[in-house]
PDB file of C-alpha atoms and ligand atoms in Angstrom:
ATOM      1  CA  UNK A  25      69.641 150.816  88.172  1.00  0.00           C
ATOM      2  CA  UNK A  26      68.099 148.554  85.877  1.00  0.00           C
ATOM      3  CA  UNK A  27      71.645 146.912  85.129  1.00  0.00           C
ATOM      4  CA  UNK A  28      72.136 146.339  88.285  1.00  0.00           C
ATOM      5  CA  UNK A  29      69.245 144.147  88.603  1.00  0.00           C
ATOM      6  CA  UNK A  30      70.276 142.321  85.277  1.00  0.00           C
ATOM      7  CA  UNK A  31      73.599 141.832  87.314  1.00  0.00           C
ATOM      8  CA  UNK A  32      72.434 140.295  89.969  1.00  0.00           C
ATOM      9  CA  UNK A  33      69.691 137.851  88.280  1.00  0.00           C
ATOM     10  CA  UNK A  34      72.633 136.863  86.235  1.00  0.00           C
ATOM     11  CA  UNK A  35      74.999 136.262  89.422  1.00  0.00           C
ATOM     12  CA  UNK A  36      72.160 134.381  90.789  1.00  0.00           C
ATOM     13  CA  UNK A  37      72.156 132.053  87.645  1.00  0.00           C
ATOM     14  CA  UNK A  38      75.095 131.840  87.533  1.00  0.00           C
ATOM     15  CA  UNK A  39      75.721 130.732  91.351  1.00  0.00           C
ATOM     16  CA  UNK A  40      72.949 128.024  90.837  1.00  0.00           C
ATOM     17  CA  UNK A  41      74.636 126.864  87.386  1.00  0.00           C
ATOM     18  CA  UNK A  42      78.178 126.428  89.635  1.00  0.00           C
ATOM     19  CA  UNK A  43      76.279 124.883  92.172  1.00  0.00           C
ATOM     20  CA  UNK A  44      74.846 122.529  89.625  1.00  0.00           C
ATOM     21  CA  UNK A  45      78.112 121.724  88.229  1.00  0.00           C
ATOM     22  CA  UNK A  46      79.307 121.331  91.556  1.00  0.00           C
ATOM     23  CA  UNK A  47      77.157 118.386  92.320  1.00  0.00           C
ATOM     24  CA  UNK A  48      77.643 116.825  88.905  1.00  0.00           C
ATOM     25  CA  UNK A  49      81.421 116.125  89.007  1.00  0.00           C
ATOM     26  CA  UNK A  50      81.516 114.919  92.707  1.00  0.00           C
ATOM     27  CA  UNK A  51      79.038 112.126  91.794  1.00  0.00           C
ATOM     28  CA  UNK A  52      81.059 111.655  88.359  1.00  0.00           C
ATOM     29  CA  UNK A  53      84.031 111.581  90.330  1.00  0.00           C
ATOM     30  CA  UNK A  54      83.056 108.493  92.455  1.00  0.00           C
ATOM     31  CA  UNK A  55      81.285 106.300  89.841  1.00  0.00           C
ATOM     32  CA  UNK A  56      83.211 107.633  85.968  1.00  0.00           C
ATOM     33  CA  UNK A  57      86.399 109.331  86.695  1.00  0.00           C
ATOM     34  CA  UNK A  58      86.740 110.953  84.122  1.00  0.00           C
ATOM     35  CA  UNK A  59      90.348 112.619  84.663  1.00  0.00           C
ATOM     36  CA  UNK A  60      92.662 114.964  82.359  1.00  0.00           C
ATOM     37  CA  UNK A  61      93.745 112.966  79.661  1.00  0.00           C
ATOM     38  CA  UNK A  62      97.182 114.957  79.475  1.00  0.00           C
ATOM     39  CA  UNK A  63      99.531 114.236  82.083  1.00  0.00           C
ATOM     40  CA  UNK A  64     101.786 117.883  81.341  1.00  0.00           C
ATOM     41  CA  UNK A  65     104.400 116.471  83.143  1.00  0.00           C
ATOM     42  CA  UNK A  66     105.886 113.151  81.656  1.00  0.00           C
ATOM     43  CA  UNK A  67     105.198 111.416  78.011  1.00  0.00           C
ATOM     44  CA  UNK A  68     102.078 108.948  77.584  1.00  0.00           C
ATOM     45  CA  UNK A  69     102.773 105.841  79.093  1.00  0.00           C
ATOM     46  CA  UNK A  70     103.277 103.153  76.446  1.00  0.00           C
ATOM     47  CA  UNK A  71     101.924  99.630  76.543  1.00  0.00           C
ATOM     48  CA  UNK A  72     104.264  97.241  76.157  1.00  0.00           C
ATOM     49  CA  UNK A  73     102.954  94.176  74.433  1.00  0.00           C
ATOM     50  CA  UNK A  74     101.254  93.929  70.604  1.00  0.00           C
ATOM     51  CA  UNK A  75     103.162  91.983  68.586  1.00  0.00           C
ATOM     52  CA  UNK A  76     103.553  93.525  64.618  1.00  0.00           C
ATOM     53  CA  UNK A  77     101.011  90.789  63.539  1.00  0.00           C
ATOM     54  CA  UNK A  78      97.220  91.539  64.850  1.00  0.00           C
ATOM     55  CA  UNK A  79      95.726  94.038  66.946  1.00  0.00           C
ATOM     56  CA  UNK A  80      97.572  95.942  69.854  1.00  0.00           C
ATOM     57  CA  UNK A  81      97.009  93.979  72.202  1.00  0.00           C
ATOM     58  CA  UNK A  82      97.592  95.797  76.037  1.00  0.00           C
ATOM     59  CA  UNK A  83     100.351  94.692  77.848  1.00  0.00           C
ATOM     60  CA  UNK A  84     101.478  95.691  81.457  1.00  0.00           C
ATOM     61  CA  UNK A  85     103.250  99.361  81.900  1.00  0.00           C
ATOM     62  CA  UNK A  86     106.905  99.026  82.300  1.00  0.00           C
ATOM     63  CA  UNK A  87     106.836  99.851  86.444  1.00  0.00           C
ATOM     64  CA  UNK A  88     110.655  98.451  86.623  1.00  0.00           C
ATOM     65  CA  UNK A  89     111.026 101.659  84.484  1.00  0.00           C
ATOM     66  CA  UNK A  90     108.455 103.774  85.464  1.00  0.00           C
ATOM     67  CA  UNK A  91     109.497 103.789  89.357  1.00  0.00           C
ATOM     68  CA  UNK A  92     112.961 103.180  89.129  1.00  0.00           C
ATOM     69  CA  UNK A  93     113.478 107.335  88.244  1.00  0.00           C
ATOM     70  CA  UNK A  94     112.870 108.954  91.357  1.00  0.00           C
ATOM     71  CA  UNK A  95     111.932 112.794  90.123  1.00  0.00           C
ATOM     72  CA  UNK A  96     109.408 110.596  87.634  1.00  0.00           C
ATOM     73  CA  UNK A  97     108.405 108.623  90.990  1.00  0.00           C
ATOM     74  CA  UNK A  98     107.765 111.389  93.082  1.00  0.00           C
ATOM     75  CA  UNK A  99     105.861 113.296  90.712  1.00  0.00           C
ATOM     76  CA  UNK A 100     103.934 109.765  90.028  1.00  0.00           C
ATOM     77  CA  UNK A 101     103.429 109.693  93.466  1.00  0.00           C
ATOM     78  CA  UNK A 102     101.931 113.362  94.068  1.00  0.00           C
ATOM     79  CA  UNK A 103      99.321 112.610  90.503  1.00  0.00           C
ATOM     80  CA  UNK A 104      98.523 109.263  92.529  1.00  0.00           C
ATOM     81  CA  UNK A 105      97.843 110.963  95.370  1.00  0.00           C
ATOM     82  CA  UNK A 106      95.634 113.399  94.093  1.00  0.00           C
ATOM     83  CA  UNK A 107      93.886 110.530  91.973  1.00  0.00           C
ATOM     84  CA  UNK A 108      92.650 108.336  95.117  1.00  0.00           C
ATOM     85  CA  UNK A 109      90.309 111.158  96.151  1.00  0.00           C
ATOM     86  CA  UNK A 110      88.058 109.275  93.975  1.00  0.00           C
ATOM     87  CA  UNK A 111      88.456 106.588  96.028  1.00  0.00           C
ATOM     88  CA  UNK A 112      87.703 108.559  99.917  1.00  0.00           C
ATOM     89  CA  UNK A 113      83.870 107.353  99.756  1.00  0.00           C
ATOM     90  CA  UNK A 114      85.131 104.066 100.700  1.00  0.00           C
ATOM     91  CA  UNK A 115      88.507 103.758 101.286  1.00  0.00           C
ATOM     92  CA  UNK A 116      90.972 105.443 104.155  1.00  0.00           C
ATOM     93  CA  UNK A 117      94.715 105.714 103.300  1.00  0.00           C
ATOM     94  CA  UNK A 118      96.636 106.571 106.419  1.00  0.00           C
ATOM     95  CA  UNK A 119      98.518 104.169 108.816  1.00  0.00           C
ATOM     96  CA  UNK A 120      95.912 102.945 111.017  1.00  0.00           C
ATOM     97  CA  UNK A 121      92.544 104.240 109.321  1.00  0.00           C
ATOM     98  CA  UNK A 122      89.123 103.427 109.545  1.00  0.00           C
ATOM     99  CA  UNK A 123      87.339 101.015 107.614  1.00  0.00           C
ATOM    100  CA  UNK A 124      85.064 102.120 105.790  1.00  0.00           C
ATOM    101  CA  UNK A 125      82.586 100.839 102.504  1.00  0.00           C
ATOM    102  CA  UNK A 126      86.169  99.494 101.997  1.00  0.00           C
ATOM    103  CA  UNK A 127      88.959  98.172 103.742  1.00  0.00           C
ATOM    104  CA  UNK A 128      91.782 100.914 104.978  1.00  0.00           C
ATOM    105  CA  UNK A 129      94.385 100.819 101.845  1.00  0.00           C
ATOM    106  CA  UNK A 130      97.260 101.666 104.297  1.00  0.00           C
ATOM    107  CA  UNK A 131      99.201  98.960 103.603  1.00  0.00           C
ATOM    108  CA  UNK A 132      97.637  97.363 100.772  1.00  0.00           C
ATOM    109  CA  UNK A 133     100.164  97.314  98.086  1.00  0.00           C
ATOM    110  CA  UNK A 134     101.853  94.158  98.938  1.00  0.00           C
ATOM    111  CA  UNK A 135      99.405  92.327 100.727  1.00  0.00           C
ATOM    112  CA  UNK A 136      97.375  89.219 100.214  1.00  0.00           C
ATOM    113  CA  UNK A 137      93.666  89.953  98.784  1.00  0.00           C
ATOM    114  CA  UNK A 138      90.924  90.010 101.204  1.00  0.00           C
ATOM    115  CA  UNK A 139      93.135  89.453 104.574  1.00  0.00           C
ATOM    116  CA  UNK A 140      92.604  93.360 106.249  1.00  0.00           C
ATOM    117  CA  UNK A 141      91.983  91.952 109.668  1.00  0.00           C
ATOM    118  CA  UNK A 142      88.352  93.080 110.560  1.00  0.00           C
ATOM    119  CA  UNK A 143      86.663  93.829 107.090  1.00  0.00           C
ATOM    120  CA  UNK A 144      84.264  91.272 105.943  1.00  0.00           C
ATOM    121  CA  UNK A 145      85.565  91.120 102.015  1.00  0.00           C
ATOM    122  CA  UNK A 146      83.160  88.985  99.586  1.00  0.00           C
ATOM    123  CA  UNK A 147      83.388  85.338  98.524  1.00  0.00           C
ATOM    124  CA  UNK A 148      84.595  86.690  95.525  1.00  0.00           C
ATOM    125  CA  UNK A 149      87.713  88.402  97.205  1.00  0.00           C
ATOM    126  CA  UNK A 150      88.335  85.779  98.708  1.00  0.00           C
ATOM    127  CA  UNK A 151      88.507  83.501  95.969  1.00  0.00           C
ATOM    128  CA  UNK A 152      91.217  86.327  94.583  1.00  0.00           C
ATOM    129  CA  UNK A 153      94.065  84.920  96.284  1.00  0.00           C
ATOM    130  CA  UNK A 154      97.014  87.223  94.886  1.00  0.00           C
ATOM    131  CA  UNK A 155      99.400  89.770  96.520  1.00  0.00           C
ATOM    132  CA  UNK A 156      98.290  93.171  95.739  1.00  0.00           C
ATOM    133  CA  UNK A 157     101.330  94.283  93.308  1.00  0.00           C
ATOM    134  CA  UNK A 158     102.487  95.891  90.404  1.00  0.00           C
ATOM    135  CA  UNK A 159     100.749  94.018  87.972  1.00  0.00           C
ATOM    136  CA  UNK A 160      97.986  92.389  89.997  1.00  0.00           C
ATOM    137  CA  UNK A 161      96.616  96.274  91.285  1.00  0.00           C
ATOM    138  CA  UNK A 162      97.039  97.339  87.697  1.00  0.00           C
ATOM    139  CA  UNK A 163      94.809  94.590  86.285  1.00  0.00           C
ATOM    140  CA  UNK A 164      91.717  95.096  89.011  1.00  0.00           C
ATOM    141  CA  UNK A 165      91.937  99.163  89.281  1.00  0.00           C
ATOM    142  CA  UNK A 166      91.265  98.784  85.624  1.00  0.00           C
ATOM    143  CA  UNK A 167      88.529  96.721  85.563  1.00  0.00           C
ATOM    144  CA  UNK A 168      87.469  95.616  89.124  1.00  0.00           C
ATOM    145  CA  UNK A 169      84.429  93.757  88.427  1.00  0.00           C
ATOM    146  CA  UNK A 170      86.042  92.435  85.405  1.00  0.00           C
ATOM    147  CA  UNK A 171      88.713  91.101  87.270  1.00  0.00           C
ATOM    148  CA  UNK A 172      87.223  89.841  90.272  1.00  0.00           C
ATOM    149  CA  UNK A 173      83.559  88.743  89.214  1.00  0.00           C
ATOM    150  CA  UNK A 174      81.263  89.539  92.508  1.00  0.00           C
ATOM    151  CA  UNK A 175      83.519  91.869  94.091  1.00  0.00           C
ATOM    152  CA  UNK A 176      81.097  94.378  96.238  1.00  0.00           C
ATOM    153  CA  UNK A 177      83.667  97.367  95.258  1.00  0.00           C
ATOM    154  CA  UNK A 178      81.155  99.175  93.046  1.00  0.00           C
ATOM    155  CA  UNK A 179      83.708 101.267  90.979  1.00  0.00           C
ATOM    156  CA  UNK A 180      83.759 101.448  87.363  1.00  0.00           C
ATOM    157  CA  UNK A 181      87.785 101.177  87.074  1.00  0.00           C
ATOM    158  CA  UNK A 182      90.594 103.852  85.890  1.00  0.00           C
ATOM    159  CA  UNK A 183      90.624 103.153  82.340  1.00  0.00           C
ATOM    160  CA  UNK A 184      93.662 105.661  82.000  1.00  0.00           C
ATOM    161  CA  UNK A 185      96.808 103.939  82.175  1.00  0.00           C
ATOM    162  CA  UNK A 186      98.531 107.227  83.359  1.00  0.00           C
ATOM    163  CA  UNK A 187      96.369 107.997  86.309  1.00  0.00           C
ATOM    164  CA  UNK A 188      96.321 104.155  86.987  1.00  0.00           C
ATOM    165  CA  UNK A 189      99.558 103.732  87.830  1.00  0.00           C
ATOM    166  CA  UNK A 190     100.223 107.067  89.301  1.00  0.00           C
ATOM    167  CA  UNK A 191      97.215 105.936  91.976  1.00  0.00           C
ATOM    168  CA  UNK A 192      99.594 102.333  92.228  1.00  0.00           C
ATOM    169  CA  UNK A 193     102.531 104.696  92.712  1.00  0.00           C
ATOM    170  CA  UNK A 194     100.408 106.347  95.189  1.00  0.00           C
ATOM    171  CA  UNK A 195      99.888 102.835  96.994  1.00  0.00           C
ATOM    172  CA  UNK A 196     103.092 101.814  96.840  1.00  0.00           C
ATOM    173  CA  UNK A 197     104.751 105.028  98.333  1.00  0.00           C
ATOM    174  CA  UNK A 198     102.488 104.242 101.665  1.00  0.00           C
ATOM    175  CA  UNK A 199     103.641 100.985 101.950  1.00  0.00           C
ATOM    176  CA  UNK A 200     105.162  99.679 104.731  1.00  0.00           C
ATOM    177  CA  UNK A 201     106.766  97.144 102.277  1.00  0.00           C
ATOM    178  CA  UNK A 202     105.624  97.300  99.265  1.00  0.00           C
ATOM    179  CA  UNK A 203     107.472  94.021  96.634  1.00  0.00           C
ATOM    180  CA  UNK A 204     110.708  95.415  95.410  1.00  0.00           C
ATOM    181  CA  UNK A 205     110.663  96.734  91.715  1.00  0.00           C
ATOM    182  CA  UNK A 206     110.564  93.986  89.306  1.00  0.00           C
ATOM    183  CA  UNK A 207     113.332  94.626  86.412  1.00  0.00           C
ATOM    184  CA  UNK A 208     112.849  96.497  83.116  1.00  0.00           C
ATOM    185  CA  UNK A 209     110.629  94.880  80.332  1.00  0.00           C
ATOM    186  CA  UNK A 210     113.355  94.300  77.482  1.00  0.00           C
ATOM    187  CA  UNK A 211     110.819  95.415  74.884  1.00  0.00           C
ATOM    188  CA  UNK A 212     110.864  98.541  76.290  1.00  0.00           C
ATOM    189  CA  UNK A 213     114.501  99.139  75.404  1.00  0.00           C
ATOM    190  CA  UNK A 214     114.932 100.469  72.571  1.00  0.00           C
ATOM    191  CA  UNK A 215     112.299 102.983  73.121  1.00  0.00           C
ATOM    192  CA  UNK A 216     114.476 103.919  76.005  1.00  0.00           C
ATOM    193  CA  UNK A 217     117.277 104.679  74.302  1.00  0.00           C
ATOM    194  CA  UNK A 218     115.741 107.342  73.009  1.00  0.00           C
ATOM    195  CA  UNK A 219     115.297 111.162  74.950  1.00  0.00           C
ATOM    196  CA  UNK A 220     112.746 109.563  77.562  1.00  0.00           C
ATOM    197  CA  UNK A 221     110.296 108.815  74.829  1.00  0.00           C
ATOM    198  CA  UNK A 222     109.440 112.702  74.146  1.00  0.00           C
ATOM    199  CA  UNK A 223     109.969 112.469  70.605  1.00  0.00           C
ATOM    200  CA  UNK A 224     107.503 109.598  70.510  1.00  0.00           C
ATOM    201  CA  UNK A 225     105.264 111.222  72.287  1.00  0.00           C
ATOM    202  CA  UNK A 226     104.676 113.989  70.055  1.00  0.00           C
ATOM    203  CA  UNK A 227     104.915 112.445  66.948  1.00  0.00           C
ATOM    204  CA  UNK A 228     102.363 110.176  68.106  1.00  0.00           C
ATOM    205  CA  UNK A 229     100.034 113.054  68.935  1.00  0.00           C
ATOM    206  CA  UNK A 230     100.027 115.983  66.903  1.00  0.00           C
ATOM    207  CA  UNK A 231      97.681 117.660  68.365  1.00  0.00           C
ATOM    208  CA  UNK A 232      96.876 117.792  72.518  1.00  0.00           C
ATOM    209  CA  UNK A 233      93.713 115.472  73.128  1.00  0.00           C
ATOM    210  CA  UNK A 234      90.307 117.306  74.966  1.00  0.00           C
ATOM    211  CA  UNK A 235      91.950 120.241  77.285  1.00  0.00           C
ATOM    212  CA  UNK A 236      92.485 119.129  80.574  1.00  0.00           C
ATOM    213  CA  UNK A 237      89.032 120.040  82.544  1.00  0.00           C
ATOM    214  CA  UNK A 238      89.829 120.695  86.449  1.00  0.00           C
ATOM    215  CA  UNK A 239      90.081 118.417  88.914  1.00  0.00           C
ATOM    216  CA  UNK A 240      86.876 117.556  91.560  1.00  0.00           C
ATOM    217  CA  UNK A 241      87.904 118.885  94.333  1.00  0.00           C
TER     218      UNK A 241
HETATM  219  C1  LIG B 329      81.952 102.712  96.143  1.00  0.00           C
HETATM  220  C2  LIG B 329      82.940 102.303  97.104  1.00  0.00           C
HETATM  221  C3  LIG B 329      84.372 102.085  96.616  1.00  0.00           C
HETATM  222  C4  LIG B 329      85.145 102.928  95.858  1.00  0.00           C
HETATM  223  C5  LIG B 329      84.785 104.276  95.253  1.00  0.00           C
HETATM  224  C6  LIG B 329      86.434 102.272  95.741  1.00  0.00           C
HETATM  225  N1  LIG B 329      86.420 101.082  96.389  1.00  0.00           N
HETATM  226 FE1  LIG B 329      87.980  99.760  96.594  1.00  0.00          FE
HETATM  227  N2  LIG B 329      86.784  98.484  97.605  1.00  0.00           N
HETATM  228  C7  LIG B 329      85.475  98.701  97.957  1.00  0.00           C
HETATM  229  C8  LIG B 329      84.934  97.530  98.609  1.00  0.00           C
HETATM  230  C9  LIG B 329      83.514  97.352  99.138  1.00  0.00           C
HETATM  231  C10 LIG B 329      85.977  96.568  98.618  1.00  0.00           C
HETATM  232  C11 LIG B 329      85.895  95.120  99.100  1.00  0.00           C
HETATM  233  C12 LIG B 329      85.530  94.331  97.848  1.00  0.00           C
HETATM  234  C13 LIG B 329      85.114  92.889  98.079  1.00  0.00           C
HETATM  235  O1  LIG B 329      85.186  92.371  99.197  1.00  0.00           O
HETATM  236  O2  LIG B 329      84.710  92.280  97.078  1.00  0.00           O
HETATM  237  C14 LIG B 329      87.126  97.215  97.979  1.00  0.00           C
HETATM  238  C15 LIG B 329      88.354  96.592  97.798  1.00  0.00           C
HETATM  239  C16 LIG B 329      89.480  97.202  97.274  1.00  0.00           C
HETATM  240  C17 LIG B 329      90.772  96.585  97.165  1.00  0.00           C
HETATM  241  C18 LIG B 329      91.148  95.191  97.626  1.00  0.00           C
HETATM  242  C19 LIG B 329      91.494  95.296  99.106  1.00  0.00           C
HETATM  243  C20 LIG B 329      91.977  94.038  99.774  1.00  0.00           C
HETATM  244  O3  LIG B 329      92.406  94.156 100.926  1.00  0.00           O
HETATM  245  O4  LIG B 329      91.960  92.944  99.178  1.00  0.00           O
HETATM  246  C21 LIG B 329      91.603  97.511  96.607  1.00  0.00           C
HETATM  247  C22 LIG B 329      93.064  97.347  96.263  1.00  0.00           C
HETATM  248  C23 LIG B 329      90.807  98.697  96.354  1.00  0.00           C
HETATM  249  N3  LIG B 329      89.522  98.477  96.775  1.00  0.00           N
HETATM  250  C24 LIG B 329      91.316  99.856  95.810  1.00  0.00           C
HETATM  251  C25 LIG B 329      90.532 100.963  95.480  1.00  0.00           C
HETATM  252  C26 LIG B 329      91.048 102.171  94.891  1.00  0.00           C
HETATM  253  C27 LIG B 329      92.529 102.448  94.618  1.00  0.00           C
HETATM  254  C28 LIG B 329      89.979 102.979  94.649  1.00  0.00           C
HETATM  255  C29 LIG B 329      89.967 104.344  93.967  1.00  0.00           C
HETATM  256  C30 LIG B 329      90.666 104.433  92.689  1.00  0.00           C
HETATM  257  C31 LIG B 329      88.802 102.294  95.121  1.00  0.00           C
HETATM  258  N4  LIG B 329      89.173 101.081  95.626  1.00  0.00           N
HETATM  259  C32 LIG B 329      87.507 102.810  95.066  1.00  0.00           C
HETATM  260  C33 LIG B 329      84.752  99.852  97.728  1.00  0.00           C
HETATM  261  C34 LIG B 329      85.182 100.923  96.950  1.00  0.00           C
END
């Protein structure tokens, strides 16, 4: 009798503690993503860049590469798509959407900065006059405010290269159409020649970084 009551003051608890949690990584999830570092299915993305001399300095991912395999595509495209949840507060995805704190993303990849018809962008957006691209959705989804000074999106940035361009695969897959693949990065190639960079991978990393903790939902 009397453990029974323990039982159920502890399922209380521990209801309110999951409850707790709950609320916790839903905020986290808008304002620090803080997604698994290991992507399980495909090798850490390298940087290219970071010459022998001085520090490693970050280059661009190799998308010419990156995109051009289609099973590695598709399964970039599926992480990406998962990844923009983070981005649902403000932003709709499908052909047609809603504004919303941001501008529908439908058929961003590939379009000028600040021209969705109907969304009142900032001055500063406007001052960023580049195509949404490869490299030019890489640099801001790092580091928005970094990158454009002023912009109203109030979103700390994907700091993870892998979940970065997975969410620019993401983009680009939705495109109506999205700039054609620029070519390779030769300094990638000799890390190419290689088994797809597995070997480097490991030996890079003996041991597997913070397990993965689940995904908001
Ligand atoms: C807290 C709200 C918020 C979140 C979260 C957010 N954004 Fe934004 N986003 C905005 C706002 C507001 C703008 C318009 C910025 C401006 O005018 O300066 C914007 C602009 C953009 C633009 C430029 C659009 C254009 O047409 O020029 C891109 C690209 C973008 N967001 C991508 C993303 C992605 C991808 C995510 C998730 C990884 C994300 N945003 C998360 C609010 C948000």
């Amino acid at each position: 009798m009397s453990d029974l009551k323990v039982n159920s003051i502890a399922g209380v608890l521990l209801a309110s503690v999951l409850g707790v949690m709950g609320v916790g990584t839903a905020a986290d999830a808008v304002f620090h993503p803080h997604w698994p570092e290991k992507a399980g299915f495909m090798p850490e993305i390298a940087e290219a860049g970071g010459g022998p001399s001085g520090p490693a300095q970050e280059g661009p991912p190799d998308f010419g590469r990156l995109f051009a395999d289609p099973v590695q595509y598709a399964e970039l495209v599926a992480r990406g798509e998962r990844g923009v949840g983070v981005c649902k507060s403000c932003h709709t995805f499908q052909a047609g959407g809603a504004d919303g704190i941001g501008p529908n993303l439908h058929d961003v990849f590939g379009r000028r900065a600040a021209t969705h018809p109907g969304f009142s962008f900032s001055q500063a957006m406007h001052e960023h006059t580049v195509v949404w691209s490869y490299d030019t959705l890489n640099e801001y989804l790092r580091s928005p405010s970094q990158v454009v000074r002023g912009t109203r999106m109030a979103f700390a940035g994907i700091r993870n290269t892998n979940d970065r361009v997975a969410v620019l695969a993401y983009l680009r897959s939705i495109a109506p159409s999205p700039p054609a693949l620029p070519a390779p990065l030769p300094e990638a190639a000799p890390a190419a020649a290689a088994p797809a960079g597995a070997a480097a991978g490991a030996a890079a990393s003996p041991a597997p970084a913070t397990p993965a903790t689940p995904a908001p939902h």
